[in-house]
Each structure stands twice: as C-alpha cells, then as structure tokens.
Coordinates of C-alpha atoms in Angstrom, one line a residue:
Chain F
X65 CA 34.0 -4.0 219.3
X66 CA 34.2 -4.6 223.2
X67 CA 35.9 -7.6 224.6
X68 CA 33.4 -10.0 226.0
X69 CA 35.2 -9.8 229.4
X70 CA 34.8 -6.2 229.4
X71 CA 31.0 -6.7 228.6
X72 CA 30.2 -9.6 230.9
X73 CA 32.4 -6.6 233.8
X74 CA 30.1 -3.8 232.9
X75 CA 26.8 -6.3 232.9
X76 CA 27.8 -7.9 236.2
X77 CA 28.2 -4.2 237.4
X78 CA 24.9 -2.7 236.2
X79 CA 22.6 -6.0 237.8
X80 CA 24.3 -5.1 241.1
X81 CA 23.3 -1.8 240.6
X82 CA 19.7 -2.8 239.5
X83 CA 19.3 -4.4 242.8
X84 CA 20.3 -1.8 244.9
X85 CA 17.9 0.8 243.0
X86 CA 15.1 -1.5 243.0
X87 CA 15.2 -4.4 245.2
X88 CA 13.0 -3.4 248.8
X89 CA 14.6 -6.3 250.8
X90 CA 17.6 -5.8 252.5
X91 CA 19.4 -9.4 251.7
X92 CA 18.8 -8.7 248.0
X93 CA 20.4 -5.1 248.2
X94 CA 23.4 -6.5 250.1
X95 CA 23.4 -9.7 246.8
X96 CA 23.5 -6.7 244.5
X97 CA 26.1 -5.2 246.4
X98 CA 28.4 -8.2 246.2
X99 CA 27.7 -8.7 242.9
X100 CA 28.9 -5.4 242.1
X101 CA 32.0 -6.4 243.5
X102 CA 32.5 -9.3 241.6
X103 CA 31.9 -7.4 238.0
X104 CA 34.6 -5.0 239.3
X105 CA 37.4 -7.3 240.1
X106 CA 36.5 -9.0 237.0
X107 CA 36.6 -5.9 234.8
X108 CA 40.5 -5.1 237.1
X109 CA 41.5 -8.6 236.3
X110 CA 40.5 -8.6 232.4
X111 CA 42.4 -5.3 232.0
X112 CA 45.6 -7.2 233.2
X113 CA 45.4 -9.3 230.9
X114 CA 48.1 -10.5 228.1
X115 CA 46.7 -12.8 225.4
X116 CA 48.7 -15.7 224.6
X117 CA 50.5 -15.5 228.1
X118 CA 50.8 -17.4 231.0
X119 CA 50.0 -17.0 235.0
X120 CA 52.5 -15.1 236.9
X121 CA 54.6 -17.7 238.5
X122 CA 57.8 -17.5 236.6
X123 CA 58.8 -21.6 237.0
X124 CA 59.1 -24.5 234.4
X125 CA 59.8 -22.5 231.5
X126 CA 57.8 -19.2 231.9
X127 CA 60.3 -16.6 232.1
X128 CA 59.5 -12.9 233.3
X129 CA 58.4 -12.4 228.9
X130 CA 55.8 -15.1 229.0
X131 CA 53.5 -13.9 232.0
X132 CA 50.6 -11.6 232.7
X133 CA 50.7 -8.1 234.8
X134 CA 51.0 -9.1 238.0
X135 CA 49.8 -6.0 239.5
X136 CA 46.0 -6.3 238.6
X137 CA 45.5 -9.4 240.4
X138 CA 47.4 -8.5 243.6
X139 CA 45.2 -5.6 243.6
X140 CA 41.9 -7.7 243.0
X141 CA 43.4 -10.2 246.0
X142 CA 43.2 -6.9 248.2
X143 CA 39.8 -6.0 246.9
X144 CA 38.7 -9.5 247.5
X145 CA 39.6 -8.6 251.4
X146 CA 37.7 -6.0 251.8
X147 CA 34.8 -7.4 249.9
X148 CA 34.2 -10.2 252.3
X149 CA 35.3 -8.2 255.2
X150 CA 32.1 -5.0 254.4
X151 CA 29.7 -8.2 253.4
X152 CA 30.0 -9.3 256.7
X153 CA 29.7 -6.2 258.6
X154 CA 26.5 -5.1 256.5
X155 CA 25.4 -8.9 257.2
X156 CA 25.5 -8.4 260.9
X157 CA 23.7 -4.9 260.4
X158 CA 20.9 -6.5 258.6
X159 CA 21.0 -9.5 261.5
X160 CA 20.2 -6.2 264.3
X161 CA 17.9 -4.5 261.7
X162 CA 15.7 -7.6 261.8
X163 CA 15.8 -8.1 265.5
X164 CA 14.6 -4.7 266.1
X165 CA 12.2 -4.1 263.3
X166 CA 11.0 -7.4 262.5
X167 CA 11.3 -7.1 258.8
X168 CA 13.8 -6.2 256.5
X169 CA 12.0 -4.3 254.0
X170 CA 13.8 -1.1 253.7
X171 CA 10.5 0.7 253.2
X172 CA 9.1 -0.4 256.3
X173 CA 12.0 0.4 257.9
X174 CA 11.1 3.5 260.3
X175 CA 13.3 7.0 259.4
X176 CA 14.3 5.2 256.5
X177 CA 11.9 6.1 254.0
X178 CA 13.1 6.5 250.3
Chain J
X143 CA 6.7 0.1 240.4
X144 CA 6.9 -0.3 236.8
X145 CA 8.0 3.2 235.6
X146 CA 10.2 3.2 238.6
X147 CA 11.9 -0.1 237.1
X148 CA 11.8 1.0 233.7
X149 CA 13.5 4.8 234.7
X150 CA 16.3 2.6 236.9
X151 CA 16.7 0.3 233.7
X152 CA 17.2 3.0 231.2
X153 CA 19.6 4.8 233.7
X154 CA 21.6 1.5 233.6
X155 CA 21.8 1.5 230.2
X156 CA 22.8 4.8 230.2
X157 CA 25.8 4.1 232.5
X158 CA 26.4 0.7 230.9
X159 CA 27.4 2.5 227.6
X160 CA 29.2 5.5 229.1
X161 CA 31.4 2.6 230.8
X162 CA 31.5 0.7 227.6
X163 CA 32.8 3.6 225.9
X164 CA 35.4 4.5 227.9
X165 CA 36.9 0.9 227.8
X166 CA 36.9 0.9 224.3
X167 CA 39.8 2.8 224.4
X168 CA 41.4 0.3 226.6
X169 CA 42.6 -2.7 224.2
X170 CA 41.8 -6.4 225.7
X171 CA 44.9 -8.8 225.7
X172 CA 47.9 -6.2 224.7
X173 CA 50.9 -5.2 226.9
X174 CA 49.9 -2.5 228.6
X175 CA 52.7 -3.2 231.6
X176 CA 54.9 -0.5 232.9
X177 CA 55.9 -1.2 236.4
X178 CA 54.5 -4.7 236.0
X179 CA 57.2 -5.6 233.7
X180 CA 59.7 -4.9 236.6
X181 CA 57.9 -6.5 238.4
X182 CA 58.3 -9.4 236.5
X183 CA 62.0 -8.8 235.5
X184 CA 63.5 -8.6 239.2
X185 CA 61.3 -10.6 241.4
X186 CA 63.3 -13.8 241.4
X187 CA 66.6 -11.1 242.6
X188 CA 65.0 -8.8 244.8
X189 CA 62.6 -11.3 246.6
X190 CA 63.7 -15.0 246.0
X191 CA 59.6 -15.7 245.2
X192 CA 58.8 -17.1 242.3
X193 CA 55.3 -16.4 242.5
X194 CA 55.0 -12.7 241.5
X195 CA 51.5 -11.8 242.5
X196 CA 52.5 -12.6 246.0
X197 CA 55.9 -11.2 245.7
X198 CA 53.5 -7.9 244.8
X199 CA 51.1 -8.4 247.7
X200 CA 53.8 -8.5 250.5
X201 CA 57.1 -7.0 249.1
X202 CA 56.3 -4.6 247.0
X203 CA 53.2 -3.6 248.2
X204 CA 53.3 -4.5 251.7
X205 CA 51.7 -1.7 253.4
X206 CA 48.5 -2.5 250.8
X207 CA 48.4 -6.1 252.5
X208 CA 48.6 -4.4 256.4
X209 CA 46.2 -2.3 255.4
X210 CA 44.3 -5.2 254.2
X211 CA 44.6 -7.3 257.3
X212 CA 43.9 -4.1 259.2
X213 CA 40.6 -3.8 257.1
X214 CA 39.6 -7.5 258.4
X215 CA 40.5 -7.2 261.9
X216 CA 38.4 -4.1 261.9
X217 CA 35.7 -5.8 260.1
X218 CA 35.8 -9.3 262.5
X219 CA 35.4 -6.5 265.9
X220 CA 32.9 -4.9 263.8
X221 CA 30.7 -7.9 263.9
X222 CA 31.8 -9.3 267.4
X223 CA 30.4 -5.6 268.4
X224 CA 27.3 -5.5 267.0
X225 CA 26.3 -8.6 267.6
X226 CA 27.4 -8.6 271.3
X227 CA 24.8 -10.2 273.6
X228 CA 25.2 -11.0 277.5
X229 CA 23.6 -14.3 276.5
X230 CA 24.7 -16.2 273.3
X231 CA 24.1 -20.0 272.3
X232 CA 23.9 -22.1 269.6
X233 CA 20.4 -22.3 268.9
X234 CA 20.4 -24.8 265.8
X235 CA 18.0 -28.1 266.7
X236 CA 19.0 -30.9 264.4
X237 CA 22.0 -32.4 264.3
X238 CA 23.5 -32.9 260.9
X239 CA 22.7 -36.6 259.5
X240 CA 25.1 -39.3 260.5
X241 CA 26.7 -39.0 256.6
X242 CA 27.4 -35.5 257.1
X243 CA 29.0 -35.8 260.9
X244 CA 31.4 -38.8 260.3
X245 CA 32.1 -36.8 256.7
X246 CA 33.1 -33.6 258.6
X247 CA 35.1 -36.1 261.0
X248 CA 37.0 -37.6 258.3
X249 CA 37.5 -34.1 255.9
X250 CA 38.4 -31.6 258.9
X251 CA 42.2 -33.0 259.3
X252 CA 42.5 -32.9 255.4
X253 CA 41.1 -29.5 255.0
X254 CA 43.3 -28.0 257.6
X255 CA 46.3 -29.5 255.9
X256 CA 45.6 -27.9 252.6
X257 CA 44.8 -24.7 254.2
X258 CA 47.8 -25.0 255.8
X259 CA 49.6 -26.1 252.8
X260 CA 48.4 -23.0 250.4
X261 CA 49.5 -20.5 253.0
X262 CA 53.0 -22.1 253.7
X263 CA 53.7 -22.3 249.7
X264 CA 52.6 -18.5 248.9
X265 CA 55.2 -17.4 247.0
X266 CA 55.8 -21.1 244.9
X267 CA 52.1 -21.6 244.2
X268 CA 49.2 -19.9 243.9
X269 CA 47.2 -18.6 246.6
X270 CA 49.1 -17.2 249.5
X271 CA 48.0 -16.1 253.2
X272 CA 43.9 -15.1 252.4
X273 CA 43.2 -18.0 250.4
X274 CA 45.0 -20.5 253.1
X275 CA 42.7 -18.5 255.9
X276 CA 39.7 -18.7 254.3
X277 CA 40.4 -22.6 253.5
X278 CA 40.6 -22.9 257.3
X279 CA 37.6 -20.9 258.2
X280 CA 35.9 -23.4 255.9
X281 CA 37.2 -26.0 257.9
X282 CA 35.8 -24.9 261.0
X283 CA 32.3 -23.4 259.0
X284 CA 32.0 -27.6 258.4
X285 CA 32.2 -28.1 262.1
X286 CA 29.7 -25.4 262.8
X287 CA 27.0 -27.4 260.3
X288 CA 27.7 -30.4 261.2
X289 CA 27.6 -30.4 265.1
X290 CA 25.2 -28.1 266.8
X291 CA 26.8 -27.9 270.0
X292 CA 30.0 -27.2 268.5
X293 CA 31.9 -23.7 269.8
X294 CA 35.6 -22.8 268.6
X295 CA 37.7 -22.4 271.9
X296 CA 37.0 -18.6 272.4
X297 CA 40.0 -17.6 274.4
X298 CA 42.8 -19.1 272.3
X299 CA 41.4 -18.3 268.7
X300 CA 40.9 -14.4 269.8
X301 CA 44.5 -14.4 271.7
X302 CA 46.1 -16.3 268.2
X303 CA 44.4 -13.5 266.1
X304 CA 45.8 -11.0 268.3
X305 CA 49.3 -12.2 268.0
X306 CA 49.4 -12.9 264.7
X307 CA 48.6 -9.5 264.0
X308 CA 51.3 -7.6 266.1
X309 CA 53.7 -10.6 265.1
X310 CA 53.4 -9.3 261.3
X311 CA 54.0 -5.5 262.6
X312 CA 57.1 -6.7 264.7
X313 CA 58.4 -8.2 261.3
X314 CA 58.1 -4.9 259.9
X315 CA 59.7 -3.4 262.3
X316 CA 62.3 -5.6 262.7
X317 CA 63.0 -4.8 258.6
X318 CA 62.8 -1.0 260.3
X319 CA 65.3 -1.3 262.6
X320 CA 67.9 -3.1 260.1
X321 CA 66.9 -1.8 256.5
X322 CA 66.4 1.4 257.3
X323 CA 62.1 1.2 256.5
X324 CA 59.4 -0.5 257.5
X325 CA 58.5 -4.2 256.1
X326 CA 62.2 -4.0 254.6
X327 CA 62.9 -7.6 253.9
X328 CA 65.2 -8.9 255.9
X329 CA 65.6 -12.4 255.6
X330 CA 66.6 -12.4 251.9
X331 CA 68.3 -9.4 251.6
X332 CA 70.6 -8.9 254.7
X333 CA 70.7 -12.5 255.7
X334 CA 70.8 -13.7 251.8
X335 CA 68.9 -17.0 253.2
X336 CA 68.1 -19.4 250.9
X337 CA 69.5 -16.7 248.4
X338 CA 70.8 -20.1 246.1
X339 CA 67.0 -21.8 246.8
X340 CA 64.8 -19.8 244.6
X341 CA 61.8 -21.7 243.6
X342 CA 62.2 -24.5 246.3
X343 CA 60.5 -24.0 249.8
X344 CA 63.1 -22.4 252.1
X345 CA 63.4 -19.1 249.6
X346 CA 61.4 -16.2 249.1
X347 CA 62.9 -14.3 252.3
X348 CA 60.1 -13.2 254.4
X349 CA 57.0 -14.1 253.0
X350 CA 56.5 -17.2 253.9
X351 CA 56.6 -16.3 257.1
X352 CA 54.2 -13.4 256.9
X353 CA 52.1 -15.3 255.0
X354 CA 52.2 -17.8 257.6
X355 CA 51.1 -15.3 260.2
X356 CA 48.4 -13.6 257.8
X357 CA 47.1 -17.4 257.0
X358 CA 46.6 -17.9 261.1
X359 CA 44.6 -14.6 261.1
X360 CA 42.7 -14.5 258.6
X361 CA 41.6 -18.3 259.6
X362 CA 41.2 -17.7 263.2
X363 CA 39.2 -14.3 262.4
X364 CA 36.7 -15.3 260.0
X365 CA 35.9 -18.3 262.0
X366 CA 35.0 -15.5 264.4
X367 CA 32.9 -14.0 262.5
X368 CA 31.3 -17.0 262.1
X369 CA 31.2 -17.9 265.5
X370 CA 29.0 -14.6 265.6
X371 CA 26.7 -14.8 263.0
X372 CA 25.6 -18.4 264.1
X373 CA 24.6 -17.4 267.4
X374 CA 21.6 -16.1 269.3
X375 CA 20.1 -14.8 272.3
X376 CA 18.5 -16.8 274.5
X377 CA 15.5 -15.9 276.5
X378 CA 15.8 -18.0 279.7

C-alpha cells in the first residue's frame, strides 16, 4: 500500500503533465508546469521524512535522534529557487509571445505547430 | 480532442503506476539517513547553527546555494532582457481604494522587519536567506498594487543586488585564502566566534552573514522582476 504523500506527489505530478499535453493556452501550460514542480518537491520532502520525529532544528529538547533528514528539505529549498526563478523567465516569454502574436494559443502560434 | 485527451490520460496512468511502483519500494516514515545523520550529529560542532537545514544549505552545501543565487541572478537579467523597452511606464489607471493604500502604509514597515527578521535568524529559526527575500519582495509587490505611480529607486536596488552578490563570493574567498577552500568557514572555525553561543544570535559562524547578503539579493532582485513584469510600453 502507497503512502498517501507519495500518492497525492505522483497525482500532483501527472495533472501538471496533463496540462502540458493538453492544455492550448500558454498560461495554462506554464500552471501545469509549476504544478509539476510542486508534486516533485513534495514527493523529495515526503521521502525525507521520519515518523514520530521532529523538524530539524536541534533546540529545547530535540537532540540530533529526534529530527528528520535534513538533506531533503535543503534540497527542496534549492529547488524552490529555481522554480520561481524559470516561472518567471517563461512568464516574461509568454508576456513577448503575446505582444507579437496577439494570442497565446500555442496552435496559433506561427512555426509552432504541434 | 476527445481521443487526444483520453490517449494523454491513459499515458498518465500509465506513468502514474510505473512511478507508484517504484516508490513502493521506498518505505514512508523509516530512517533512511546516511549522511543526514551526520549531519545531524556534528552540526552544533562544526557550524555553531542550530538550525540544520540551513547549516546544509550554506556550509555543507555551499556551492549548491551559489549556484542557486547564480540561477536567480541569471533568471532576474533574463527578464530585465526580454522585456527591455526604450520606453517603460506604469500603465495601471486606478489607484488602489483608500483601505488598501493607508493598509500598505501601515503594513510596509512591519513586513520589512519580518523579512528582515527571518533572514537575520537563519540558522536559529526556520527560513533563512530565500524565504527573508521573498518576504521583502512581497513588501514592495504591496507597494506596486497599491500605488500606481509607484517605481522602486532603480539605480540603488540594481547596484545593492550587485554587491550583494560579489560580497557572498568575497566571503568565500576570504574562507579560500585562510582555510585552504573556497566558502571555508571562517568565522567559527579559525576565529571560534561565538564558539560558547550556540543557539543564541551571535553563533553559527558565517551564515548569518551570508544569509544576510542572500536575504538583500534575493529581495532586491525579485522586486526587479517585478518592477519588469508590471510595466509597459508606451506609445507616445
């Protein structure tokens, strides 16, 4: 039986990808997209996980025995980033695609047929 | 349409369970730590943080977190490129109600101080240098809605970022030229400041301090970026 986290990860994941294999409008790919990224740092940070312990900020009691892996969540900080940081590039891509096409229907987009 | 949506949902599903069953042989809430363990063993020793994620993020793992800021400052040129116009102006035509302007008024000084705050205290509390930036940026993002003739001073916020940024690569360096490597720290384990403070706020050697400098960046860069996406060219 799968953990719900992992579950709720993977289903978080495969809308994203929904969205970018069916969605036409360019907003909605780029919401898949970052939805995507938030199913994968939740599937890094459930894997990090320790049941029964405690965040990994060893005062008041919670000794180095009675706290998660550290490791996943500095990772998913990092991921976090460079989440942000490619949302807003693509953001201002789709802010120039507008202004030159008029329409942000990837179909409609000239030489971008698929 | 439809079979197109029904082919993409059945290849999902496909996926979906491939990925299910290869986490099923990863077990949910057991120790699976191996260098996290020493992590958790030796960070109060080896970096005077208490906080061991951000111990992690800028001892351990520093050269994750400049590649990280790299990543950002790349990403806030990005958009100041491509959305480079001779002519740029606010082009927003209401002013926000009088409930939302004296609001912003009263909650900017407050929001700064708890950005401020999170970033200072990275390696007591959570949160650290990103989550302190991003606080700031929010602060200035309310001044942005709020006020539609509003502009962050230009010169000084893309100067600050600047600095910032070669400020954290001369504290590496600095580490280089004592320790022997790049983002050694210094300040706890040369100096040993603070080295009988752990867990109150003049410890945790050098992160503060970076965190202080990656706090100012990553505030001054994404109000930048929003500086740019609010903006439009003007016909005139």
């Amino acid at each position: 039986m799968i953990s719900v986290y992992y579950f709720g990860a993977i289903v978080l994941i495969l809308v994203g990808l929904y969205a970018i294999l069916v969605k036409k409008n360019l907003l909605k790919i780029l919401i898949g997209l970052s939805i995507m990224e938030t199913g994968v740092n939740l599937l890094l940070i459930s894997i990090g996980y320790v049941s029964g312990k405690s965040a990994p900020i060893l005062s008041e009691g919670i000794g180095p025995n009675q706290a998660v892996d550290p490791i996943p969540q500095a990772l998913v900080l990092t991921a976090i980033v460079i989440g942000v940081a490619t949302t807003a590039m693509a953001l201002s891509v789709a802010i120039l695609i507008y202004e030159k096409y008029g329409t942000l229907n990837v179909e409609e987009i000239r030489r971008l047929r698929g | 349409m439809v079979v197109k949506r029904a082919l993409a949902i059945i290849t999902l599903l496909i996926i979906g369970y491939w990925l299910a069953q290869g986490l099923a042989g990863v077990p949910f809430g057991e120790d699976k730590m191996l260098v996290g363990q020493y992590y958790l063993d030796n960070v109060k020793q080896q970096t005077g943080a208490v906080n061991a994620v951000t111990a992690v993020v800028v001892n351990y793992r520093g050269f994750d977190t400049l590649g990280e800021v790299t990543v950002l400052f790349i990403a806030s040129t990005g958009v100041g490129a491509l959305l480079w116009r001779r002519k740029k102006e606010r082009t927003a035509k209401t002013e926000g109600s009088i409930v939302l302007t004296t609001g912003t008024r009263l909650l900017f000084p407050f929001v700064m101080l708890f950005g401020a705050y999170i970033f200072i205290h990275g390696h007591l509390t959570p949160g650290g240098g990103f989550p302190g930036g991003a606080t700031i940026a929010t602060a200035f993002l309310l001044l942005y809605l709020a006020f539609i003739t509003y502009e962050i001073p230009h010169r000084g916020f893309e100067v600050t970022e600047g600095l910032a940024g070669m400020n954290y690569v001369a504290v590496g360096l600095i580490g280089l030229a004592i320790g022997g490597y790049f983002l050694f720290d210094w300040i706890w384990q040369t100096w040993q400041f603070g080295w009988d403070n752990v867990g109150r706020l003049l410890s945790g050697g050098f992160i503060p301090i970076i965190y202080t400098i990656i706090g100012i960046k990553v505030g001054t860069e994404l109000s930048g970026i929003i500086d740019n996406m609010l903006k439009e060219e003007v016909s005139k």
